[in-house]
Coordinates of C-alpha atoms and ligand atoms in Angstrom, one line a residue:
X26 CA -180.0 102.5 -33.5
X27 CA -176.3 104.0 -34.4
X28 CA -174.1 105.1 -31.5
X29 CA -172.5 108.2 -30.9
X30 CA -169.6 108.9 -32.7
X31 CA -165.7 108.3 -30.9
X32 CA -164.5 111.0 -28.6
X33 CA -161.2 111.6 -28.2
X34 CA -160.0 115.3 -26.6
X35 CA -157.2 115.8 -29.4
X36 CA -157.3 114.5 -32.8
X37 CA -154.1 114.9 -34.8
X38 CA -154.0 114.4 -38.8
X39 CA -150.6 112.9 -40.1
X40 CA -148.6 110.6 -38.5
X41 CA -145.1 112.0 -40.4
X42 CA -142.6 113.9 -38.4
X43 CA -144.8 116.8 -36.8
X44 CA -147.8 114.5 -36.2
X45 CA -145.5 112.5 -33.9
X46 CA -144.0 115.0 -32.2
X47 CA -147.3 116.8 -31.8
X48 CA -148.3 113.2 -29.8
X49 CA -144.8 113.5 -27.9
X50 CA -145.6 116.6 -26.6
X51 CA -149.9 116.3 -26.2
X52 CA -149.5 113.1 -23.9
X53 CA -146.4 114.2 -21.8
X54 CA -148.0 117.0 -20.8
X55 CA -151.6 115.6 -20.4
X56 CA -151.1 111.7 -19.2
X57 CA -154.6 111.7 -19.2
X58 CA -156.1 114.0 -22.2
X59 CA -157.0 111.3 -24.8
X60 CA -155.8 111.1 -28.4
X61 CA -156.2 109.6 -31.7
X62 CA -153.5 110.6 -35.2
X63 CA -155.4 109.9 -38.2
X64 CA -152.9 108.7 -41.0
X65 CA -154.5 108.2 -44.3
X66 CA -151.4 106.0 -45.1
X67 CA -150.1 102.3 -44.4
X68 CA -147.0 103.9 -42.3
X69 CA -145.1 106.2 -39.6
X70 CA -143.3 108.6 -41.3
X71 CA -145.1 110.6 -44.2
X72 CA -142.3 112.0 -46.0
X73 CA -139.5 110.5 -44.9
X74 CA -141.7 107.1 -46.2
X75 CA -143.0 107.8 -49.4
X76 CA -140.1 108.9 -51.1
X77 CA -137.9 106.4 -52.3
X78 CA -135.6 107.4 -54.9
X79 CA -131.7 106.9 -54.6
X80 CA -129.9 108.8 -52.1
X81 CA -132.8 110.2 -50.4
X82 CA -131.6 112.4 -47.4
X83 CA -132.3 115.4 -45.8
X84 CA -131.1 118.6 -47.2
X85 CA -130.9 120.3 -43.7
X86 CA -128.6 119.3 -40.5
X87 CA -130.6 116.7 -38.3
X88 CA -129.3 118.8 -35.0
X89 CA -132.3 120.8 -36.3
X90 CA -134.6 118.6 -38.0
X91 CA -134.5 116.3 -35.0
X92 CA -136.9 117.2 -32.3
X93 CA -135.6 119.2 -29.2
X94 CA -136.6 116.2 -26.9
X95 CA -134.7 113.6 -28.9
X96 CA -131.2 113.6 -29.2
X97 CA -129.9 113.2 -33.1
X98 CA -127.4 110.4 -32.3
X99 CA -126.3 108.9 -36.2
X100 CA -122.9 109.6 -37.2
X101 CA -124.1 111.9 -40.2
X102 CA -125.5 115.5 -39.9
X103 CA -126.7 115.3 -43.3
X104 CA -128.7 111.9 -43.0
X105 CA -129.9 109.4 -45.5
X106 CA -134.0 108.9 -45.7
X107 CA -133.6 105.5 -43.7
X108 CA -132.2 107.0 -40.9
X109 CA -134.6 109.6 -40.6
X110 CA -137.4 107.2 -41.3
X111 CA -136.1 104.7 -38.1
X112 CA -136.1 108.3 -36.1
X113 CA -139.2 109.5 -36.2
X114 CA -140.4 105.1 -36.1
X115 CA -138.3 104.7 -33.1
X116 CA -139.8 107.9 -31.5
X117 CA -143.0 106.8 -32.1
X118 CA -142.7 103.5 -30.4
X119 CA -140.7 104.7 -27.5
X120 CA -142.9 107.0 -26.3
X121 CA -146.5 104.2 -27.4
X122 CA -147.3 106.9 -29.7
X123 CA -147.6 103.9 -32.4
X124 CA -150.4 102.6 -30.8
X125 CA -152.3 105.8 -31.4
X126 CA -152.4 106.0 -35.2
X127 CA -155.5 104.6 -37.2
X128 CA -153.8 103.8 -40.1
X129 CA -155.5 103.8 -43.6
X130 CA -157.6 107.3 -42.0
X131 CA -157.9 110.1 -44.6
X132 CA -159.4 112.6 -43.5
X133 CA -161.7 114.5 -45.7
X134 CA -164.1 117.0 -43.9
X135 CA -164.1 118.7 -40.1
X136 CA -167.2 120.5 -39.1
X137 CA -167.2 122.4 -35.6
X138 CA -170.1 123.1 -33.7
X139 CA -170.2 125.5 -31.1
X140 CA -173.3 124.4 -29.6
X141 CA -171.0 121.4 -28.4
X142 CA -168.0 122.7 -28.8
X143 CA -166.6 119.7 -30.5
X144 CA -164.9 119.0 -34.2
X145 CA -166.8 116.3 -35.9
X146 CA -164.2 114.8 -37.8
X147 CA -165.0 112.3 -40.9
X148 CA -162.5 110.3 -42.8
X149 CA -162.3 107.3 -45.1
X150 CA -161.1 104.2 -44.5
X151 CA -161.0 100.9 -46.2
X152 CA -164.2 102.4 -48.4
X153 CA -166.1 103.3 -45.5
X154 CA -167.0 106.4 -43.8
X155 CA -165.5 107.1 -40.0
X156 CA -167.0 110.0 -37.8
X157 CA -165.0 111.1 -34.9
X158 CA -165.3 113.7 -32.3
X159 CA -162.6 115.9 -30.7
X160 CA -162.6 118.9 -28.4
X161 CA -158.8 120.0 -30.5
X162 CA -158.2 119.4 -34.3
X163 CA -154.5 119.6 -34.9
X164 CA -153.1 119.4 -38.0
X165 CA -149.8 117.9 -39.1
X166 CA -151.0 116.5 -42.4
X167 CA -147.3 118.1 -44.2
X168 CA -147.7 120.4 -47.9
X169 CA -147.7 118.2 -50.6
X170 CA -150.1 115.8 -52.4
X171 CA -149.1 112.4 -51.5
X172 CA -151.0 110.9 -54.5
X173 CA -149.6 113.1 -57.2
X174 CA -146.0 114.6 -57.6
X175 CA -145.9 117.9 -59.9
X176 CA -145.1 117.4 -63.4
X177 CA -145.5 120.0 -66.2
X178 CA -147.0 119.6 -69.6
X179 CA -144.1 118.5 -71.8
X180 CA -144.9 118.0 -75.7
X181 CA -144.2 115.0 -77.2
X182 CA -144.1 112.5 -74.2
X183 CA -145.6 109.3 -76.2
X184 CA -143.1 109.5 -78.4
X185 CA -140.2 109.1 -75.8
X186 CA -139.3 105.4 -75.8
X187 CA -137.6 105.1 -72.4
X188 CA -139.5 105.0 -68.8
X189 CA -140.1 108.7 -67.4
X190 CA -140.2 109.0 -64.0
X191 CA -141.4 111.3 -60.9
X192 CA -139.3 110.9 -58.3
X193 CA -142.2 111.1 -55.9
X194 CA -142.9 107.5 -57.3
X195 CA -140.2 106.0 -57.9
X196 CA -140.3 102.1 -59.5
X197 CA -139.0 99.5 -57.6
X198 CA -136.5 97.9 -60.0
X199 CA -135.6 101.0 -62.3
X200 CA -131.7 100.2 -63.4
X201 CA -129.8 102.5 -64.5
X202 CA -126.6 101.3 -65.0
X203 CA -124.6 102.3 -67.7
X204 CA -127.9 104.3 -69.5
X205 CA -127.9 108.2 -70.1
X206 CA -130.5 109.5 -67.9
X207 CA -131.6 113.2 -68.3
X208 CA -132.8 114.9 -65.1
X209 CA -135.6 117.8 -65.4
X210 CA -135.1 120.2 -62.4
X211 CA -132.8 121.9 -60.3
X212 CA -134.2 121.7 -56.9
X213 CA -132.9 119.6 -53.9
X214 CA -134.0 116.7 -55.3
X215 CA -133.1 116.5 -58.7
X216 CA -129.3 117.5 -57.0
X217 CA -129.7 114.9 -54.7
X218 CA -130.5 112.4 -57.5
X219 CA -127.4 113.4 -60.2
X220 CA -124.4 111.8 -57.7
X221 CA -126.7 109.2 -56.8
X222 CA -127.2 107.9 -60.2
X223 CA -123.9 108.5 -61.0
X224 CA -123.2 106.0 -58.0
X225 CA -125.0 103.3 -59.5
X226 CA -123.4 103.8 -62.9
X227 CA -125.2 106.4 -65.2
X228 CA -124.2 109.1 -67.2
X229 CA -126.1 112.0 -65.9
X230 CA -127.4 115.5 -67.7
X231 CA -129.3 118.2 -64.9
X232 CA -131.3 120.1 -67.1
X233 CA -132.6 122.9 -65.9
X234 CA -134.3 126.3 -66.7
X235 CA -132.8 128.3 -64.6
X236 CA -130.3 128.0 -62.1
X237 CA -130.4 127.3 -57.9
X238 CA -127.9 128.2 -55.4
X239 CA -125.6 124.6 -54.7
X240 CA -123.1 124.9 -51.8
X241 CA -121.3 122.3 -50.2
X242 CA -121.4 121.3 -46.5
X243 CA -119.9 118.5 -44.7
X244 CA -122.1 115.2 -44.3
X245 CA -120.4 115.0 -40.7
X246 CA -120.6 118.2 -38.3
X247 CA -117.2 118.6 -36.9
X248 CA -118.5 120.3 -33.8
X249 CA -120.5 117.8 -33.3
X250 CA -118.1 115.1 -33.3
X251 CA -116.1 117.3 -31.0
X252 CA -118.6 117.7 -28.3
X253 CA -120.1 114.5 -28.5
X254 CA -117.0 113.2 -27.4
X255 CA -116.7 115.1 -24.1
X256 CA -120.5 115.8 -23.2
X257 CA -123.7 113.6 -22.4
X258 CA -125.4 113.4 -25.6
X259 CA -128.2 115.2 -24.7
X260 CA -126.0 118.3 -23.9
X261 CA -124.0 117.6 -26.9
X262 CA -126.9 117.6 -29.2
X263 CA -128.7 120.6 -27.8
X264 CA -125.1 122.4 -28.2
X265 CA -125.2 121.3 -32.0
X266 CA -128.2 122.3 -32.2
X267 CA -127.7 125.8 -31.0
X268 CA -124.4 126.1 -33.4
X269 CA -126.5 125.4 -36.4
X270 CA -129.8 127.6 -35.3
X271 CA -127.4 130.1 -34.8
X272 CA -125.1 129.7 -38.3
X273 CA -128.4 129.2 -40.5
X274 CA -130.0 132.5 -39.2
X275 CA -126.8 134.2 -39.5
X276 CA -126.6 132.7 -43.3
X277 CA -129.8 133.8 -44.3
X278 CA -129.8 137.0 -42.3
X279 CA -126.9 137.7 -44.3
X280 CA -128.5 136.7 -47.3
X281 CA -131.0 138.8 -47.2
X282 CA -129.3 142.1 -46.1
X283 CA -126.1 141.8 -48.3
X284 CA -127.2 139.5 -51.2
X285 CA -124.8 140.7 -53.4
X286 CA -121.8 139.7 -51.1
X287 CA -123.4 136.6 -50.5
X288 CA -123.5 135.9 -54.2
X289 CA -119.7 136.6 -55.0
X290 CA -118.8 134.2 -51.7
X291 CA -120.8 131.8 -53.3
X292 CA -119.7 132.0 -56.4
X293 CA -116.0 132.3 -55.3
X294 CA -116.7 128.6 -53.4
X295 CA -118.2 127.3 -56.5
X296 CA -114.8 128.1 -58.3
X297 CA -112.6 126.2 -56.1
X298 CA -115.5 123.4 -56.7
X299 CA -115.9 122.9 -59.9
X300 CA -113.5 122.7 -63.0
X301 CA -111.2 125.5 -64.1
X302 CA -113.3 127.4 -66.4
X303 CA -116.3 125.9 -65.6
X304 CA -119.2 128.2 -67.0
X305 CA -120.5 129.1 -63.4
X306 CA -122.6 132.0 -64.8
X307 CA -124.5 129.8 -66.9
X308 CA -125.4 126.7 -64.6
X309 CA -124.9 128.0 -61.2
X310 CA -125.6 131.6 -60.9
X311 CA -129.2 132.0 -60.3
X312 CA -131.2 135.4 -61.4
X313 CA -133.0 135.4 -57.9
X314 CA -131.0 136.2 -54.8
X315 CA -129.9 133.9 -52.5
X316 CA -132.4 132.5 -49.9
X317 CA -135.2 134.3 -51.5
X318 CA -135.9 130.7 -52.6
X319 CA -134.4 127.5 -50.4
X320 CA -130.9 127.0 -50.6
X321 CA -129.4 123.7 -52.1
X322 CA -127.3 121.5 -49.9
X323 CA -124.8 119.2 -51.4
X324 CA -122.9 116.9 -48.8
X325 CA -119.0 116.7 -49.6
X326 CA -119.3 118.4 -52.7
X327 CA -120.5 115.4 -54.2
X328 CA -122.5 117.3 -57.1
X329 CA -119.4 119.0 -57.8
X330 CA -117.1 116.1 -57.7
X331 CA -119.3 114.2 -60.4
X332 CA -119.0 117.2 -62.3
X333 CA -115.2 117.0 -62.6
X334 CA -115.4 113.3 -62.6
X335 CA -117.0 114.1 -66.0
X336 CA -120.3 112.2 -64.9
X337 CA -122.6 114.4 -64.7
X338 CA -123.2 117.4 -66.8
X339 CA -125.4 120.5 -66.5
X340 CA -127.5 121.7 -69.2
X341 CA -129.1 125.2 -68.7
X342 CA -132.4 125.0 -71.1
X343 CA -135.7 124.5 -72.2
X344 CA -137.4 121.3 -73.6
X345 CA -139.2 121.9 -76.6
X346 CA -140.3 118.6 -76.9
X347 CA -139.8 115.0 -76.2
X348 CA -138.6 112.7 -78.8
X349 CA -137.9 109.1 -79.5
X350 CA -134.1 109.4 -78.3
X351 CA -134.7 111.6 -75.7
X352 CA -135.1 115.5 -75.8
X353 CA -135.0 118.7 -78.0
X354 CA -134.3 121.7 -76.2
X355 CA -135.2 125.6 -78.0
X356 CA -131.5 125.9 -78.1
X357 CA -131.6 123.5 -80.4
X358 CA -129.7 121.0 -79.2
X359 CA -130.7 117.3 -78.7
X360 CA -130.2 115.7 -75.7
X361 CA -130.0 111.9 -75.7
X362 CA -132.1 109.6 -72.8
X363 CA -132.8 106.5 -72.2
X364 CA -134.6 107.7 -68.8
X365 CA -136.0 110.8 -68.1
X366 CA -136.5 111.8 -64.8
X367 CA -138.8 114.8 -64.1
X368 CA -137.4 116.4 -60.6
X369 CA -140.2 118.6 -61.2
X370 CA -141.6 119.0 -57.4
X371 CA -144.6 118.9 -55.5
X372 CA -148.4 120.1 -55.8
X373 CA -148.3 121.9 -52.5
X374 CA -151.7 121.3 -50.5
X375 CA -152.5 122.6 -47.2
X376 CA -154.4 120.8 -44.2
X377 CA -154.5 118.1 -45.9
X378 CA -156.7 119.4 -48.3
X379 CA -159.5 119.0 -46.1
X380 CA -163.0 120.9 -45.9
X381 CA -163.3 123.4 -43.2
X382 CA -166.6 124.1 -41.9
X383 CA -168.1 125.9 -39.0
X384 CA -170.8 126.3 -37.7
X385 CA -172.6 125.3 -40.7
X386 CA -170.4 127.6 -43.1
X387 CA -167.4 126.2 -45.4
X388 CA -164.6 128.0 -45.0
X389 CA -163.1 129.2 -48.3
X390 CA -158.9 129.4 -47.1
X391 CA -158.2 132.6 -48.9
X392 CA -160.7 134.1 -47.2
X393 CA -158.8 133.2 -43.3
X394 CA -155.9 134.6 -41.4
X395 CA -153.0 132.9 -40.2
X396 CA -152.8 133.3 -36.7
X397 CA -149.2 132.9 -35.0
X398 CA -148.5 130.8 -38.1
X399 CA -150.4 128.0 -36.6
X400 CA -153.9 128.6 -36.3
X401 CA -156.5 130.3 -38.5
X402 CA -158.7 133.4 -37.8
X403 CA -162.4 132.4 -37.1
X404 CA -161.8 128.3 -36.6
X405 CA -161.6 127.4 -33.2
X406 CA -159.7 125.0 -31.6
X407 CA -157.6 124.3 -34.2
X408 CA -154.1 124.5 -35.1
X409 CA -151.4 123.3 -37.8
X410 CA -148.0 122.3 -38.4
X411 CA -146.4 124.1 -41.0
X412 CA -142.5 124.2 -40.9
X413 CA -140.1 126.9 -41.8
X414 CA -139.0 127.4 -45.7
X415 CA -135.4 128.6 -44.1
X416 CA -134.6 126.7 -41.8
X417 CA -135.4 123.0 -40.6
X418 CA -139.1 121.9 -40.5
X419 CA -139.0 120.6 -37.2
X420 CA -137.5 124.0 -35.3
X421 CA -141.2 125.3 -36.2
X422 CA -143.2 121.7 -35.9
X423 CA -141.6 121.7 -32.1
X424 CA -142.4 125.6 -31.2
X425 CA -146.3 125.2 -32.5
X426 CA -146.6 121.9 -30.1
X427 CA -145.4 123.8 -27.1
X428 CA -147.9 126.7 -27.9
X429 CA -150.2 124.3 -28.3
X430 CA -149.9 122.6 -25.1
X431 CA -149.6 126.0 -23.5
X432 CA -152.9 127.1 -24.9
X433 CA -154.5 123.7 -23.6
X434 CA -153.4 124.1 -20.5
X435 CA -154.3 127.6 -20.3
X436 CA -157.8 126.7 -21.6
X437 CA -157.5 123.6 -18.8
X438 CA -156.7 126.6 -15.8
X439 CA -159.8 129.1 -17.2
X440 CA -162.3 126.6 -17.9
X441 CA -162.6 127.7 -21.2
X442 CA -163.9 125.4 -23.9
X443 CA -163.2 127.3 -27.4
X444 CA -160.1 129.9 -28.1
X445 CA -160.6 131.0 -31.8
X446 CA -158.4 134.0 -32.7
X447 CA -160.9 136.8 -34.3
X448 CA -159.5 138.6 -37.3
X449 CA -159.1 142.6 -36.8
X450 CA -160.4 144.1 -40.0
X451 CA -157.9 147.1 -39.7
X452 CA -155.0 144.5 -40.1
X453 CA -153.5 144.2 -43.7
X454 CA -153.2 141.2 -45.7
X455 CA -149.8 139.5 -47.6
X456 CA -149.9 136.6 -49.2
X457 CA -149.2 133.6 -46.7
X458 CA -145.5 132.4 -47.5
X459 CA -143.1 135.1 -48.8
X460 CA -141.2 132.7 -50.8
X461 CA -140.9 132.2 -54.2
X462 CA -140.6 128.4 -55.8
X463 CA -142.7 127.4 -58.5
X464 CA -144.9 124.7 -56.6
X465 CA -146.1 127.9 -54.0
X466 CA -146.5 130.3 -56.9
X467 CA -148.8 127.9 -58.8
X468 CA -151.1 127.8 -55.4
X469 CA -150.8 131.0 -53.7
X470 CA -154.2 132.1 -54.0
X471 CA -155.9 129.5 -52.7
X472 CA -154.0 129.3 -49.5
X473 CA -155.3 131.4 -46.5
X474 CA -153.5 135.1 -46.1
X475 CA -150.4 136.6 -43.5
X476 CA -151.3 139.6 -41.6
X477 CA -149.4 142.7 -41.9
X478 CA -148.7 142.7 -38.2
X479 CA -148.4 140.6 -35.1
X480 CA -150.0 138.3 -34.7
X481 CA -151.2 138.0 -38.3
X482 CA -147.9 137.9 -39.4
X483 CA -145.5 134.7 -40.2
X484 CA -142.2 135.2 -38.9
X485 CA -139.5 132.7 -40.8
X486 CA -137.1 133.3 -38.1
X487 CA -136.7 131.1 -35.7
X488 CA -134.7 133.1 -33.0
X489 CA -137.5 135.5 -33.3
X490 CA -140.1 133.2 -32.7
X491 CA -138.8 131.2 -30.2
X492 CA -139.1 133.4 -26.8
X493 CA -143.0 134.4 -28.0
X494 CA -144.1 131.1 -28.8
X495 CA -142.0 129.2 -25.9
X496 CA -142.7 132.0 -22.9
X497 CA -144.8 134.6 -24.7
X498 CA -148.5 135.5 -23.0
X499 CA -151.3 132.9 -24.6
X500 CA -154.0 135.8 -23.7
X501 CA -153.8 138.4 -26.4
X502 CA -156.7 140.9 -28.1
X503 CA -156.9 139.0 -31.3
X504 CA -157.7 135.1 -29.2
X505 CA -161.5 134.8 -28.0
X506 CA -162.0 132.1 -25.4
X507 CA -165.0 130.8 -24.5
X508 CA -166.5 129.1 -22.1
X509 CA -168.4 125.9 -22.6
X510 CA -171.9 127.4 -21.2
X511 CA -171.9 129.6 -24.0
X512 CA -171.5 133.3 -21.8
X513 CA -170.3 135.8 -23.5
X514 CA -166.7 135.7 -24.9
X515 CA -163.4 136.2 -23.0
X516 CA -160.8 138.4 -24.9
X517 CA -158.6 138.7 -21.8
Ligands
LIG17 C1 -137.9 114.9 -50.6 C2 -138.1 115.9 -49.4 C3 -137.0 116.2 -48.6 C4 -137.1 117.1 -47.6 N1 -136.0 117.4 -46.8 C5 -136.2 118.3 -45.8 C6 -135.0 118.6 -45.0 O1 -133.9 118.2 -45.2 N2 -135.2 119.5 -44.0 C7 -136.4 120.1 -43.7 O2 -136.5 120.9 -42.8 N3 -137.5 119.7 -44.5 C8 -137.4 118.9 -45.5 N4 -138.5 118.5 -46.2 C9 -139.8 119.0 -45.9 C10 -140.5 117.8 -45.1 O3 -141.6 117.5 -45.6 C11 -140.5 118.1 -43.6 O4 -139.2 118.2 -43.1 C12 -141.2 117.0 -42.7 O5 -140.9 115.7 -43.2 C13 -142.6 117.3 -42.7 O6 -143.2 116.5 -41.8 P1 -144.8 116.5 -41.6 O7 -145.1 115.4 -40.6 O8 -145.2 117.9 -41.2 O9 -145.4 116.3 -43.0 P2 -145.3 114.9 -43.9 O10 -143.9 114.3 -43.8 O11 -145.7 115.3 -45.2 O12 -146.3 114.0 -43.2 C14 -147.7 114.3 -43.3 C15 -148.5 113.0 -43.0 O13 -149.9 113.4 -43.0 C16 -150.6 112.4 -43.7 N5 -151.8 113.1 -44.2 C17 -151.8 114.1 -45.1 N6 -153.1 114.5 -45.4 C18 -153.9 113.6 -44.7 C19 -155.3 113.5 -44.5 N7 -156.2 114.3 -45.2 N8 -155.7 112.5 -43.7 C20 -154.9 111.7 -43.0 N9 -153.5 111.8 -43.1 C21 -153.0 112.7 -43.9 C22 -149.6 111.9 -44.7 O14 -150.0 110.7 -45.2 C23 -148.3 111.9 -44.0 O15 -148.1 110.7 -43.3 C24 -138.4 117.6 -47.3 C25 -139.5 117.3 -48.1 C26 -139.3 116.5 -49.2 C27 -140.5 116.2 -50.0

């Protein structure tokens, strides 16, 4: 006779960054609500774990990509993956959030009945099938494949006679000392790689297609350092914290109201940067504006100082093909490898590309609405973590787990079993992330849709969000609550 399934009242998918503080936050406010994170890997950390390659680090200050609730206490704003790993680890363990992950978990399908008002939740693990229920599905399962970085089809590949590599697998043992290694991409990775490499000995080319914005920012935040020294560090770190929300929104409010001006102060920096002459229109002036895709981050210049170190170059191009010495590019010119590494990006996936059904349908995610940026139109009791594009991931990761918990408790106060936000047919639909890198291009469509007006519509602006989704009414015309005896609806 088989058993009923596991209950648990929350079930969280991911056990990175946002699926730990989405724990932090469930179980401080609910001692007694119970819990399960379902990580379909070996480890703590999703991101800040699976990518390896030299010099990871964050390319955002970790006064913001910290949580609120846990002071950033390493020396370095800019921080190395390690760090930031041991963070969110530490965090996890402090708080016995560790001992809620089921490692090895991935989840592939959620049903939700409202005849018991419950998620039934199966995953795969170890070969086998693994059904749990939960009253809450939260997920915090990240944007990217884990098992598959993004590489375009390049001609001529099995002809290249060195390794090529995906920095979202990065070998063990890969030397490169003293080789040539050619970098494909432009993003914060590939700049993150060039003055790595060139610290463990290589002769680096940056080949891209087209330019990024690069600007400089010190690895150590001076405030910071300056009010550490006088304040407890919690005060210290929320003041930091404050500086930099405020500076970044300012930056890319800027950005997007003057982006010419922004371009020439850019570009002016860049000259005091880089060589005298230096071919800045060709490698560093990008034809979008700045902000309308993320913004590069290089700590102490160091991109800029391999440059005039005469380390690294930057080749602004397009391969035609591969060949046994390295690469042709439809300039013409050959460029000689003996690695290739393709900073090509990510496949972006949402929800951790699982199926969606209710109440016997499947829910086809172009055809839902993003509520509040964290929940979809017509799925109850559900909600996901997905971070801002313009400022740090975790500023957005820690307003959705405060809603969340607001809406719980809310839910707790009413009696109310099921809150599923109904979609308004009247309200127009944009295309859910208003940005414009290649790896969200490629997938747009099949991701669900932005409304044209509150609450349909993503803000990426933190300052904005902040007093709705901190203090802002939970009741509201577009939420449906329930009740679990299956009266009528509640739009309050
Ligand atoms: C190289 C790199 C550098 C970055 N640097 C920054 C930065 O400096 N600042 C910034 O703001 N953002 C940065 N980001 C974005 C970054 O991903 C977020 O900051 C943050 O790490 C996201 O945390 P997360 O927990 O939401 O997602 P992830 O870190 O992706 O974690 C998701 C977790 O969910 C698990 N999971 C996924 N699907 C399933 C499933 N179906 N079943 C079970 N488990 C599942 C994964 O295994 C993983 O452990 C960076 C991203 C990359 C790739």
């Amino acid at each position: 006779m088989s058993s009923a399934p596991e209950h648990v009242d929350v079930l969280i998918i991911g056990a990175g960054l946002s699926g730990i503080d989405a724990a932090y936050h469930l179980q401080r406010a609910f001692p007694s609500r119970t819990y399960a994170i379902l990580e379909m890997r070996e480890a703590i950390g999703g991101t800040w774990d699976l990518f390896r390659y030299p010099g990871i680090r964050s390319d955002s200050d970790m006064f913001t990509l910290g949580y609120r609730h846990r002071p950033w206490l390493g020396d370095k704003a800019i921080a190395d993956g390690d760090s930031i790993l041991r963070y969110v680890r530490d965090t996890a363990a402090d708080n016995g959030i560790d001992k809620h992950i089921r490692y090895r978990h991935k989840v592939i399908r959620a049903e939700w009945s409202s005849a018991g008002n419950r998620w039934t939740v199966t995953s795969e693990h170890d070969g086998d099938s693994v059904v749990i229920t939960a009253g809450f599905l939260f997920s915090c399962s990240g944007y990217y494949r884990y098992d598959q970085g993004y590489t375009p089809e390049f001609a001529g590949t099995e002809r290249f006679s060195g390794p090529i590599v995906h920095p979202q697998h990065w070998p063990e043992h890969l030397d490169v000392e003293g080789k040539r290694v050619v970098i494909v991409g432009s993003g914060a990775t590939a700049v993150t790689l060039g003055p790595a490499l060139v610290e463990q000995g290589a002769q680096v080319t940056m080949l891209q297609r087209s330019p990024s914005y690069i600007i400089s920012m010190p690895a150590r935040d001076a405030f910071a350092d300056r009010v550490r020294r006088f304040l407890p560090a919690k005060a210290a770190y929320a003041l930091a914290r404050a500086k930099n929300v405020g500076f970044s929104t300012v930056m890319y409010q800027v950005s997007q109201r003057y982006p010419k001006r922004m371009r020439a102060w850019i570009h002016g920096l860049q000259e005091r940067w880089l060589p005298e002459g230096y071919d800045i229109d060709t490698h560093f002036n990008p034809r979008y504006d700045p902000w309308d895709q993320r913004l590069c981050l290089v700590p102490n210049g160091d991109l800029f100082r391999a440059i005039r170190h005469g380390k690294l170059e930057m080749a602004t191009d397009r391969i035609e093909t591969f060949t046994e010495t390295g690469l042709r590019l439809e300039s013409g010119a050959d460029l000689d490898a003996d690695v290739v590494i393709t900073a090509t990006g990510l496949n972006l996936v949402v929800f951790g590309g699982i199926d969606l059904v209710v109440d016997g349908r499947e829910l086809k995610l172009p055809e839902l609405m993003a509520y509040k940026a964290m929940m979809l139109s017509d799925v109850p009791n559900f909600a996901f973590v997905i971070g801002y594009t313009n400022a740090s991931w975790t500023l957005k990761a820690d307003l959705v787990c405060e809603y969340v918990v607001r809406l719980l408790a809310h839910m707790d106060a009413h009696g109310y079993a099921k809150a599923t936000p109904v979609r308004d047919p009247s309200v127009g639909t944009a295309p859910f992330l208003d940005f414009e890198p290649g790896y969200v291009l490629r997938v747009i469509d099949s991701l669900p849709k932005q409304g044209d007006r509150a609450p349909w519509k993503l803000h990426m602006n933190y300052l904005r969000d902040l007093p709705k989704m901190r203090y802002g009414r939970i009741t509201d015309p577009a939420m449906r609550f329930e009740r679990a005896t299956h009266g009528a609806g509640v739009r309050e």
